Short mmCIF file of C-alpha atoms in Angstrom, two decimals:
data_model
loop_
_atom_site.label_atom_id
_atom_site.label_comp_id
_atom_site.label_asym_id
_atom_site.label_seq_id
_atom_site.Cartn_x
_atom_site.Cartn_y
_atom_site.Cartn_z
CA MET A 1 -113.63 -25.70 70.35
CA SER A 2 -115.29 -28.96 70.02
CA PRO A 3 -114.08 -32.02 71.37
CA ALA A 4 -111.73 -33.81 68.70
CA VAL A 5 -113.48 -37.00 69.37
CA THR A 6 -117.77 -36.21 70.19
CA SER A 7 -119.57 -37.87 73.00
CA THR A 8 -121.55 -39.29 69.83
CA THR A 9 -118.04 -41.03 68.51
CA LEU A 10 -117.79 -42.26 72.04
CA ARG A 11 -120.58 -44.05 71.81
CA ALA A 12 -120.40 -45.86 69.13
CA ARG A 13 -117.16 -46.98 69.19
CA PHE A 14 -117.93 -48.00 72.61
CA ALA A 15 -120.27 -50.12 71.67
CA ALA A 16 -117.88 -51.42 68.70
CA ALA A 17 -115.47 -51.91 71.11
CA LEU A 18 -117.82 -54.15 73.72
CA SER A 19 -119.38 -56.21 70.06
CA ALA A 20 -115.82 -57.36 69.65
CA LEU A 21 -114.86 -58.09 72.72
CA TYR A 22 -117.87 -59.87 73.86
CA GLY A 23 -117.43 -62.08 70.35
CA THR A 24 -114.07 -63.43 71.58
CA GLU A 25 -115.54 -64.36 74.86
CA VAL A 26 -118.88 -65.60 73.84
CA PRO A 27 -118.22 -67.30 69.90
CA ALA A 28 -122.09 -67.76 69.77
CA TYR A 29 -122.59 -64.65 69.82
CA THR A 30 -120.65 -63.79 66.70
CA THR A 31 -122.88 -66.31 65.13
CA LEU A 32 -125.93 -64.00 66.22
CA VAL A 33 -124.43 -60.92 64.84
CA GLU A 34 -123.73 -63.08 61.34
CA VAL A 35 -127.57 -64.21 61.27
CA SER A 36 -128.79 -61.13 61.70
CA GLU A 37 -127.04 -59.27 59.05
CA GLU A 38 -128.05 -61.95 57.08
CA VAL A 39 -131.78 -61.75 57.69
CA ASN A 40 -131.56 -57.84 57.90
CA ALA A 41 -129.73 -58.27 53.63
CA GLU A 42 -133.09 -60.21 52.59
CA VAL A 43 -135.72 -58.08 54.63
CA LEU A 44 -134.01 -54.98 52.68
CA GLU A 45 -133.95 -56.38 49.08
CA ARG A 46 -137.38 -58.19 49.57
CA LEU A 47 -139.27 -54.98 50.91
CA GLY A 48 -136.79 -52.00 50.02
CA ASP A 49 -137.64 -48.74 51.90
CA ALA A 50 -140.47 -50.17 53.76
CA ALA A 51 -137.81 -52.26 55.82
CA GLU A 52 -136.34 -48.94 56.68
CA ARG A 53 -139.13 -47.52 58.03
CA LEU A 54 -137.95 -48.12 62.03
CA GLY A 55 -134.73 -47.32 61.48
CA THR A 56 -132.28 -47.08 58.13
CA ILE A 57 -130.19 -50.31 57.29
CA ASP A 58 -126.69 -49.07 58.82
CA ARG A 59 -128.81 -47.72 62.17
CA VAL A 60 -130.15 -51.03 62.61
CA THR A 61 -126.69 -53.11 61.76
CA ALA A 62 -124.90 -50.95 63.94
CA GLU A 63 -127.52 -50.94 66.85
CA ARG A 64 -126.88 -52.97 70.29
CA HIS A 65 -128.09 -52.94 73.42
CA GLY A 66 -125.98 -54.71 76.29
CA ALA A 67 -127.31 -55.82 79.96
CA ILE A 68 -124.70 -55.45 83.07
CA ARG A 69 -125.54 -55.97 86.87
CA VAL A 70 -124.20 -53.65 89.95
CA GLY A 71 -124.09 -54.44 93.48
CA THR A 72 -123.92 -51.14 95.15
CA PRO A 73 -125.53 -47.25 94.63
CA GLU A 74 -122.31 -46.14 94.65
CA GLU A 75 -121.40 -48.94 91.78
CA LEU A 76 -124.07 -47.20 89.48
CA ALA A 77 -123.45 -43.62 89.87
CA GLN A 78 -120.31 -44.11 88.70
CA VAL A 79 -121.23 -46.62 85.66
CA ALA A 80 -124.16 -43.42 85.06
CA ARG A 81 -120.74 -41.27 84.70
CA VAL A 82 -119.70 -43.67 82.30
CA PHE A 83 -122.10 -43.74 80.26
CA GLY A 84 -122.68 -40.12 80.52
CA ALA A 85 -119.31 -39.56 78.83
CA CYS A 86 -121.06 -41.44 75.43
CA GLY A 87 -124.24 -39.27 75.62
CA MET A 88 -126.11 -41.71 77.55
CA HIS A 89 -128.92 -40.95 79.63
CA PRO A 90 -131.19 -42.90 82.57
CA VAL A 91 -134.40 -43.46 80.76
CA GLY A 92 -136.76 -45.43 83.03
CA PHE A 93 -137.42 -47.56 85.92
CA TYR A 94 -137.77 -50.80 86.16
CA ASP A 95 -139.30 -53.55 89.18
CA LEU A 96 -137.73 -57.54 88.21
CA ARG A 97 -138.67 -58.33 91.76
CA GLU A 98 -142.35 -58.86 90.98
CA ALA A 99 -141.42 -61.39 88.04
CA THR A 100 -141.52 -64.53 87.90
CA PRO A 101 -139.78 -65.87 89.40
CA PRO A 102 -139.07 -62.79 91.14
CA ILE A 103 -135.34 -61.04 90.60
CA PRO A 104 -134.16 -59.27 93.79
CA VAL A 105 -133.16 -55.97 90.85
CA VAL A 106 -134.10 -52.76 90.09
CA SER A 107 -132.89 -51.25 87.10
CA THR A 108 -132.26 -48.79 84.75
CA ALA A 109 -131.80 -48.27 80.76
CA PHE A 110 -129.18 -46.08 79.97
CA ARG A 111 -129.17 -44.95 76.20
CA PRO A 112 -129.59 -41.58 74.02
CA VAL A 113 -132.32 -39.71 74.20
CA ASP A 114 -132.35 -37.32 71.28
CA ARG A 115 -133.38 -38.66 67.45
CA ALA A 116 -130.86 -37.54 65.94
CA GLU A 117 -128.53 -39.14 68.12
CA LEU A 118 -130.74 -41.99 68.14
CA ALA A 119 -130.17 -42.70 65.02
CA ALA A 120 -126.65 -41.89 64.95
CA ASN A 121 -126.15 -44.37 67.35
CA PRO A 122 -129.03 -45.86 69.62
CA PHE A 123 -126.60 -47.83 71.86
CA ARG A 124 -128.30 -48.62 74.96
CA VAL A 125 -127.66 -51.11 77.90
CA PHE A 126 -130.04 -51.75 80.03
CA THR A 127 -128.52 -51.81 83.95
CA SER A 128 -129.56 -53.62 86.84
CA LEU A 129 -128.71 -52.89 90.53
CA LEU A 130 -129.14 -55.99 93.50
CA VAL A 131 -131.67 -54.42 96.85
CA VAL A 132 -129.33 -56.29 98.98
CA ASP A 133 -131.72 -55.33 102.28
CA ASP A 134 -135.12 -57.50 100.22
CA ARG A 135 -135.72 -59.17 103.10
CA ARG A 136 -137.63 -61.79 100.51
CA PHE A 137 -134.25 -62.90 99.65
CA PHE A 138 -131.66 -61.77 102.13
CA ASP A 139 -131.77 -62.60 105.51
CA GLU A 140 -129.51 -59.97 108.16
CA SER A 141 -126.23 -62.17 108.32
CA LEU A 142 -126.38 -62.96 104.08
CA GLU A 143 -127.05 -58.64 103.60
CA ALA A 144 -124.30 -57.53 106.25
CA GLU A 145 -121.97 -60.50 103.99
CA LEU A 146 -122.98 -58.70 100.87
CA ARG A 147 -122.58 -54.67 101.92
CA ALA A 148 -118.89 -56.06 102.95
CA PHE A 149 -118.28 -58.21 100.45
CA LEU A 150 -119.29 -55.13 97.82
CA GLY A 151 -118.08 -52.23 99.67
CA ALA A 152 -114.69 -54.00 99.01
CA ARG A 153 -114.24 -54.07 95.29
CA ARG A 154 -113.72 -51.36 92.82
CA LEU A 155 -115.73 -51.48 89.46
CA PHE A 156 -114.20 -48.25 87.94
CA PRO A 157 -110.82 -46.92 88.11
CA ASP A 158 -110.38 -43.53 88.83
CA GLU A 159 -108.84 -42.91 85.99
CA LEU A 160 -112.24 -43.57 83.83
CA LEU A 161 -113.87 -42.12 85.81
CA ALA A 162 -111.98 -38.50 85.77
CA LEU A 163 -111.75 -38.71 81.85
CA ALA A 164 -115.92 -39.64 82.00
CA ASP A 165 -116.28 -36.75 83.96
CA VAL A 166 -114.05 -34.51 81.68
CA ALA A 167 -116.06 -35.83 78.45
CA GLU A 168 -119.09 -35.23 79.95
CA ARG A 169 -118.51 -31.97 80.48
CA ASP A 170 -116.96 -31.22 77.14
CA GLY A 171 -119.12 -33.33 74.66
CA GLY A 172 -116.05 -35.15 74.08
CA LEU A 173 -112.57 -35.81 74.34
CA SER A 174 -109.23 -35.10 72.86
CA ASP A 175 -107.54 -38.37 70.62
CA ALA A 176 -105.21 -39.77 73.46
CA ASP A 177 -108.03 -39.40 75.71
CA ALA A 178 -110.83 -40.85 73.65
CA ASP A 179 -108.55 -43.71 73.10
CA ARG A 180 -107.45 -44.74 76.83
CA PHE A 181 -111.29 -43.94 77.93
CA LEU A 182 -112.44 -46.81 75.91
CA GLU A 183 -109.52 -49.06 76.65
CA LEU A 184 -110.18 -48.41 80.19
CA ALA A 185 -114.07 -48.83 79.97
CA THR A 186 -113.88 -51.79 77.69
CA ALA A 187 -111.89 -53.61 80.11
CA ALA A 188 -114.11 -52.66 83.20
CA PHE A 189 -116.62 -54.89 81.26
CA ALA A 190 -114.40 -57.64 80.43
CA LEU A 191 -114.88 -61.20 82.21
CA SER A 192 -111.99 -61.26 85.21
CA PRO A 193 -109.85 -64.56 84.90
CA GLU A 194 -109.62 -64.11 88.86
CA PRO A 195 -110.50 -67.43 90.63
CA VAL A 196 -114.13 -67.03 91.87
CA ASP A 197 -114.90 -68.34 95.44
CA ARG A 198 -117.48 -71.21 95.01
CA ALA A 199 -118.97 -71.55 98.43
CA TRP A 200 -119.62 -67.67 98.65
CA TYR A 201 -121.34 -67.93 94.78
CA GLN A 202 -122.85 -70.74 95.80
CA ARG A 203 -124.80 -69.65 98.80
CA LEU A 204 -125.95 -66.69 96.39
CA GLU A 205 -126.92 -68.83 94.01
CA ASP A 206 -129.04 -70.46 96.31
CA VAL A 207 -131.14 -66.93 96.64
CA SER A 208 -131.00 -66.15 93.18
CA SER A 209 -128.61 -66.89 89.73
CA VAL A 210 -128.61 -63.49 89.18
CA ALA A 211 -127.67 -62.01 92.95
CA ALA A 212 -124.59 -64.63 92.42
CA ASP A 213 -123.79 -63.01 89.32
CA ILE A 214 -123.48 -60.13 90.31
CA GLY A 215 -122.52 -60.39 94.08
CA GLY A 216 -120.05 -63.54 94.21
CA VAL A 217 -117.45 -61.99 91.99
CA THR A 218 -115.37 -59.07 92.19
CA THR A 219 -116.15 -57.65 89.42
CA THR A 220 -118.69 -56.72 86.29
CA HIS A 221 -118.95 -57.86 82.82
CA ILE A 222 -121.36 -57.76 80.20
CA ASN A 223 -124.07 -60.27 80.96
CA HIS A 224 -125.71 -60.41 77.15
CA LEU A 225 -125.02 -58.02 74.30
CA THR A 226 -128.38 -57.62 72.15
CA PRO A 227 -128.10 -57.37 68.00
CA ARG A 228 -131.02 -55.59 66.11
CA VAL A 229 -132.64 -57.80 63.53
CA LEU A 230 -135.98 -56.98 60.92
CA ASP A 231 -137.28 -60.57 61.07
CA ILE A 232 -137.28 -62.15 64.35
CA ASP A 233 -138.51 -65.52 63.71
CA ALA A 234 -136.30 -66.12 60.63
CA LEU A 235 -133.50 -65.47 63.02
CA TYR A 236 -134.66 -67.85 65.53
CA GLU A 237 -135.59 -70.61 62.65
CA ARG A 238 -132.41 -69.91 61.36
CA MET A 239 -129.93 -69.91 64.56
CA GLN A 240 -131.24 -73.63 65.83
CA GLN A 241 -130.57 -74.64 61.73
CA ARG A 242 -127.13 -73.84 62.76
CA GLY A 243 -127.28 -76.19 65.65
CA ILE A 244 -127.71 -72.99 68.24
CA GLU A 245 -129.95 -73.98 70.88
CA MET A 246 -132.45 -71.02 71.44
CA ILE A 247 -134.50 -70.32 74.76
CA ASP A 248 -137.87 -71.45 74.11
CA ARG A 249 -139.70 -68.80 72.51
CA ILE A 250 -139.78 -65.53 71.65
CA GLN A 251 -140.61 -62.34 74.37
CA GLY A 252 -143.02 -59.77 73.82
CA PRO A 253 -145.86 -59.61 71.51
CA PRO A 254 -146.83 -62.73 69.45
CA ARG A 255 -146.29 -62.59 64.80
CA THR A 256 -149.10 -60.43 63.59
CA ASP A 257 -149.53 -58.82 60.41
CA LYS A 258 -150.20 -55.55 62.06
CA PRO A 259 -148.19 -52.57 62.75
CA ASP A 260 -145.09 -54.18 64.62
CA VAL A 261 -145.33 -52.13 68.32
CA LEU A 262 -142.48 -52.43 71.72
CA LEU A 263 -140.18 -54.77 71.64
CA ARG A 264 -139.97 -58.52 70.31
CA GLN A 265 -136.74 -60.59 71.89
CA THR A 266 -135.01 -63.53 72.27
CA SER A 267 -131.50 -65.43 72.93
CA PHE A 268 -130.01 -68.07 72.90
CA ARG A 269 -128.89 -70.43 75.94
CA ALA A 270 -126.40 -69.36 78.44
CA LEU A 271 -123.90 -71.68 77.29
CA ALA A 272 -121.45 -73.19 79.72
CA GLU A 273 -118.39 -70.82 79.90
CA PRO A 274 -114.82 -72.11 81.74
CA ARG A 275 -114.38 -70.47 84.48
CA ARG A 276 -111.56 -70.91 87.42
CA PHE A 277 -113.01 -71.94 91.78
CA ARG A 278 -111.01 -71.25 94.65
CA GLU A 279 -112.30 -74.00 97.22
CA PRO A 280 -112.88 -73.59 100.39
CA ASP A 281 -109.10 -75.43 101.47
CA GLY A 282 -107.50 -72.76 99.34
CA SER A 283 -107.19 -74.33 96.10
CA VAL A 284 -107.63 -72.90 92.46
CA VAL A 285 -109.89 -75.79 90.29
CA GLU A 286 -111.45 -75.47 86.67
CA GLY A 287 -114.86 -75.19 86.66
CA HIS A 288 -117.78 -73.43 84.56
CA LEU A 289 -120.60 -71.09 85.13
CA ARG A 290 -123.49 -70.90 82.76
CA VAL A 291 -124.88 -67.29 83.14
CA ARG A 292 -123.75 -65.59 79.62
CA PHE A 293 -126.18 -65.43 76.76
CA GLY A 294 -126.67 -64.01 73.41
CA GLU A 295 -129.98 -61.83 72.98
CA VAL A 296 -131.41 -60.42 69.42
CA GLU A 297 -134.44 -57.89 68.95
CA ALA A 298 -137.16 -56.80 66.43
CA ARG A 299 -138.16 -53.36 67.82
CA GLY A 300 -141.88 -51.82 67.27
CA VAL A 301 -143.50 -48.45 67.25
CA ALA A 302 -143.67 -47.00 70.99
CA LEU A 303 -147.04 -47.50 72.53
CA THR A 304 -149.05 -44.43 74.54
CA PRO A 305 -149.67 -45.60 78.01
CA GLU A 306 -153.82 -46.02 76.40
CA GLY A 307 -151.89 -47.93 73.95
CA ARG A 308 -150.14 -50.25 77.34
CA ALA A 309 -152.99 -50.30 78.97
CA LEU A 310 -154.88 -51.70 75.61
CA TYR A 311 -151.38 -54.01 74.83
CA ASP A 312 -151.55 -55.17 78.70
CA GLY A 313 -154.87 -55.52 79.54
CA ARG A 314 -156.37 -57.14 76.10
CA GLY A 315 -152.77 -57.96 73.85
CA ILE A 316 -151.71 -57.47 70.31
CA ASP A 317 -155.62 -59.23 69.07
CA ALA A 318 -157.31 -55.64 70.31
CA PHE A 319 -155.15 -53.28 67.76
CA PRO A 320 -156.46 -51.95 64.94
CA GLN A 321 -155.28 -53.06 61.07
CA THR A 322 -153.22 -49.42 60.04
CA GLU A 323 -150.89 -47.31 61.24
CA ALA A 324 -153.01 -44.27 60.47
CA GLU A 325 -156.07 -45.90 62.83
CA LEU A 326 -153.37 -46.39 65.77
CA ASP A 327 -152.27 -42.81 65.34
CA ALA A 328 -155.92 -41.84 65.37
CA ALA A 329 -156.87 -43.97 68.57
CA ASN A 330 -153.92 -41.74 70.47
CA LEU A 331 -152.67 -45.52 70.56
CA ALA A 332 -149.12 -45.29 69.43
CA TYR A 333 -146.45 -42.54 68.66
CA TYR A 334 -146.26 -40.90 65.38
CA VAL A 335 -144.76 -37.49 63.85
CA ARG A 336 -145.47 -36.03 60.72
CA ASP A 337 -142.57 -35.81 58.74
CA GLU A 338 -142.26 -32.44 55.87
CA ARG A 339 -144.85 -33.77 53.46
CA GLY A 340 -147.61 -34.32 56.58
CA GLU A 341 -147.00 -38.01 56.63
CA LEU A 342 -146.89 -40.25 59.76
CA GLN A 343 -143.68 -41.56 60.78
CA PRO A 344 -143.14 -44.45 63.48
CA ILE A 345 -141.30 -43.50 66.56
CA VAL A 346 -139.10 -46.71 67.77
CA TYR A 347 -139.83 -48.00 70.60
CA GLU A 348 -136.55 -46.95 72.54
CA ASP A 349 -136.84 -49.29 75.80
CA PHE A 350 -138.01 -52.19 77.84
CA LEU A 351 -140.64 -54.40 78.70
CA PRO A 352 -140.58 -55.49 82.18
CA LYS A 353 -142.20 -58.66 81.64
CA SER A 354 -140.03 -59.92 78.53
CA ALA A 355 -136.23 -58.60 80.33
CA ALA A 356 -137.20 -61.00 83.30
CA GLY A 357 -138.59 -63.55 80.97
CA ILE A 358 -135.15 -63.81 79.28
CA PHE A 359 -133.13 -63.55 82.63
CA ALA A 360 -135.11 -66.47 84.14
CA SER A 361 -134.97 -68.68 80.35
CA ASN A 362 -131.19 -68.80 81.44
CA LEU A 363 -131.19 -69.05 84.96
CA THR A 364 -129.67 -72.18 86.19
CA SER A 365 -131.11 -72.02 89.29
CA GLU A 366 -135.14 -70.36 90.27
CA GLY A 367 -133.51 -69.50 93.85
CA ARG A 368 -135.73 -68.91 96.42
CA ALA A 369 -137.78 -65.42 97.95
CA ASP A 370 -139.98 -65.45 100.96
CA ALA A 371 -143.10 -63.53 99.88
CA THR A 372 -144.23 -63.40 104.15
CA ARG A 373 -140.94 -61.26 104.45
CA ARG A 374 -140.51 -57.45 103.80
CA ALA A 375 -140.05 -55.93 100.41
CA ALA A 376 -137.59 -52.60 100.71
CA ALA A 377 -139.10 -49.63 99.10
CA ARG A 378 -137.21 -48.79 96.21
CA ASP A 379 -138.97 -46.38 92.52
CA ALA A 380 -138.16 -44.08 90.61
CA ALA A 381 -137.69 -41.54 92.95
CA TRP A 382 -134.97 -43.27 95.06
CA MET A 383 -133.24 -44.58 91.88
CA GLN A 384 -132.89 -40.88 90.83
CA ASP A 385 -131.55 -39.87 93.96
CA VAL A 386 -128.67 -43.04 94.07
CA LEU A 387 -127.80 -41.98 90.31
CA GLY A 388 -127.45 -38.10 91.19
CA ARG A 389 -128.58 -36.74 87.92
CA GLU A 390 -132.61 -36.86 86.05
CA LEU A 391 -134.16 -40.11 85.17
CA ARG A 392 -136.24 -39.61 82.20
CA ASP A 393 -139.58 -41.10 81.50
CA PRO A 394 -139.79 -42.27 78.50
CA TYR A 395 -143.69 -41.57 77.93
CA ALA A 396 -142.38 -38.14 77.61
CA LEU A 397 -139.78 -38.56 76.04
CA TYR A 398 -142.10 -39.96 72.93
CA GLU A 399 -144.37 -37.35 73.82
CA ALA A 400 -142.26 -34.36 73.15
CA GLU A 401 -141.31 -35.92 70.09
CA ARG A 402 -144.68 -36.20 68.66
CA ALA A 403 -145.95 -32.76 69.77
CA ALA A 404 -142.47 -31.02 68.61
CA SER A 405 -143.11 -32.16 64.68
CA ARG A 406 -146.79 -31.34 64.99
#
């Protein structure tokens, strides 16, 4: 017997619940969603069916990607179970330690992988893991303190994990269990009212603002939430007209009259949020932290390895003008519909340089890293072992989808 609430529905409801939560925590995010919907409606009216070439307007309107950060391999494996309940699988390996400025995390993205599931709701969560044993950032003493601090916290209650395992096994949950799962899962990513130990947080922030956001608090939370927009340049201007300070540029490929490729992203700047701090003398005082922001994205066609090498080496100017030429040169992924016409495969993943650029644009401190010290070895195989489940290769997913249509 099929479950009353499928994993697909669970994912859609989870994305909506997190969006509602984040809107109450970061009101400027609600403005971002409103402006995105305004721009999308205008593009749809102007372009008609062509506006939906990279996804129906219903999909684009509902679409979100979130970002969270965890501190230990155990926490990453647990969050994989929560997202697994919603039909979201780990895809890709990203090492932001090589960014400028370097950020002491490695990341993956949890998302649907099947075309029908992506069309139903493409909720993605870019999930970063702190690398506490990377000597470029943390000496032996600070690593030991971090491990003790992180080891003493519990991000996800046992009841949530048990429900997640049932949902993943059965493809969904009963109505009552689904409601409880969503209640617990949403609460796990809410900003905690617990006071922050100011001295401990500051020690980590001296190394990296991201390290402090992960290891300086006893819970996790949504770091940012991202709607999708069909004209990111128009949105960027309109947000500024509304008096919301945006970061200095749009990350990713520049604006062009060629087919849209990969991913373009921007955000409003992290806002000063009220937080309570515990001082060294034990007193609790009111203060502020700037760690969370609202991001927005515009997605294009996925590039093949050859297309990605061309983009990384020579930029968008080296690309041909038409989709037919992109396909013929094996630079981008397309399927053929029942009429034999090309349809683009949407880029569902992330650009490390753009992700790092968004992170860096919203950091309160560039922190410090000693390039002469030992880097901790991390790669996709290591992350797959931690996850205890297959880490999908995004190129293999796009290639399989293309091959199935031909």
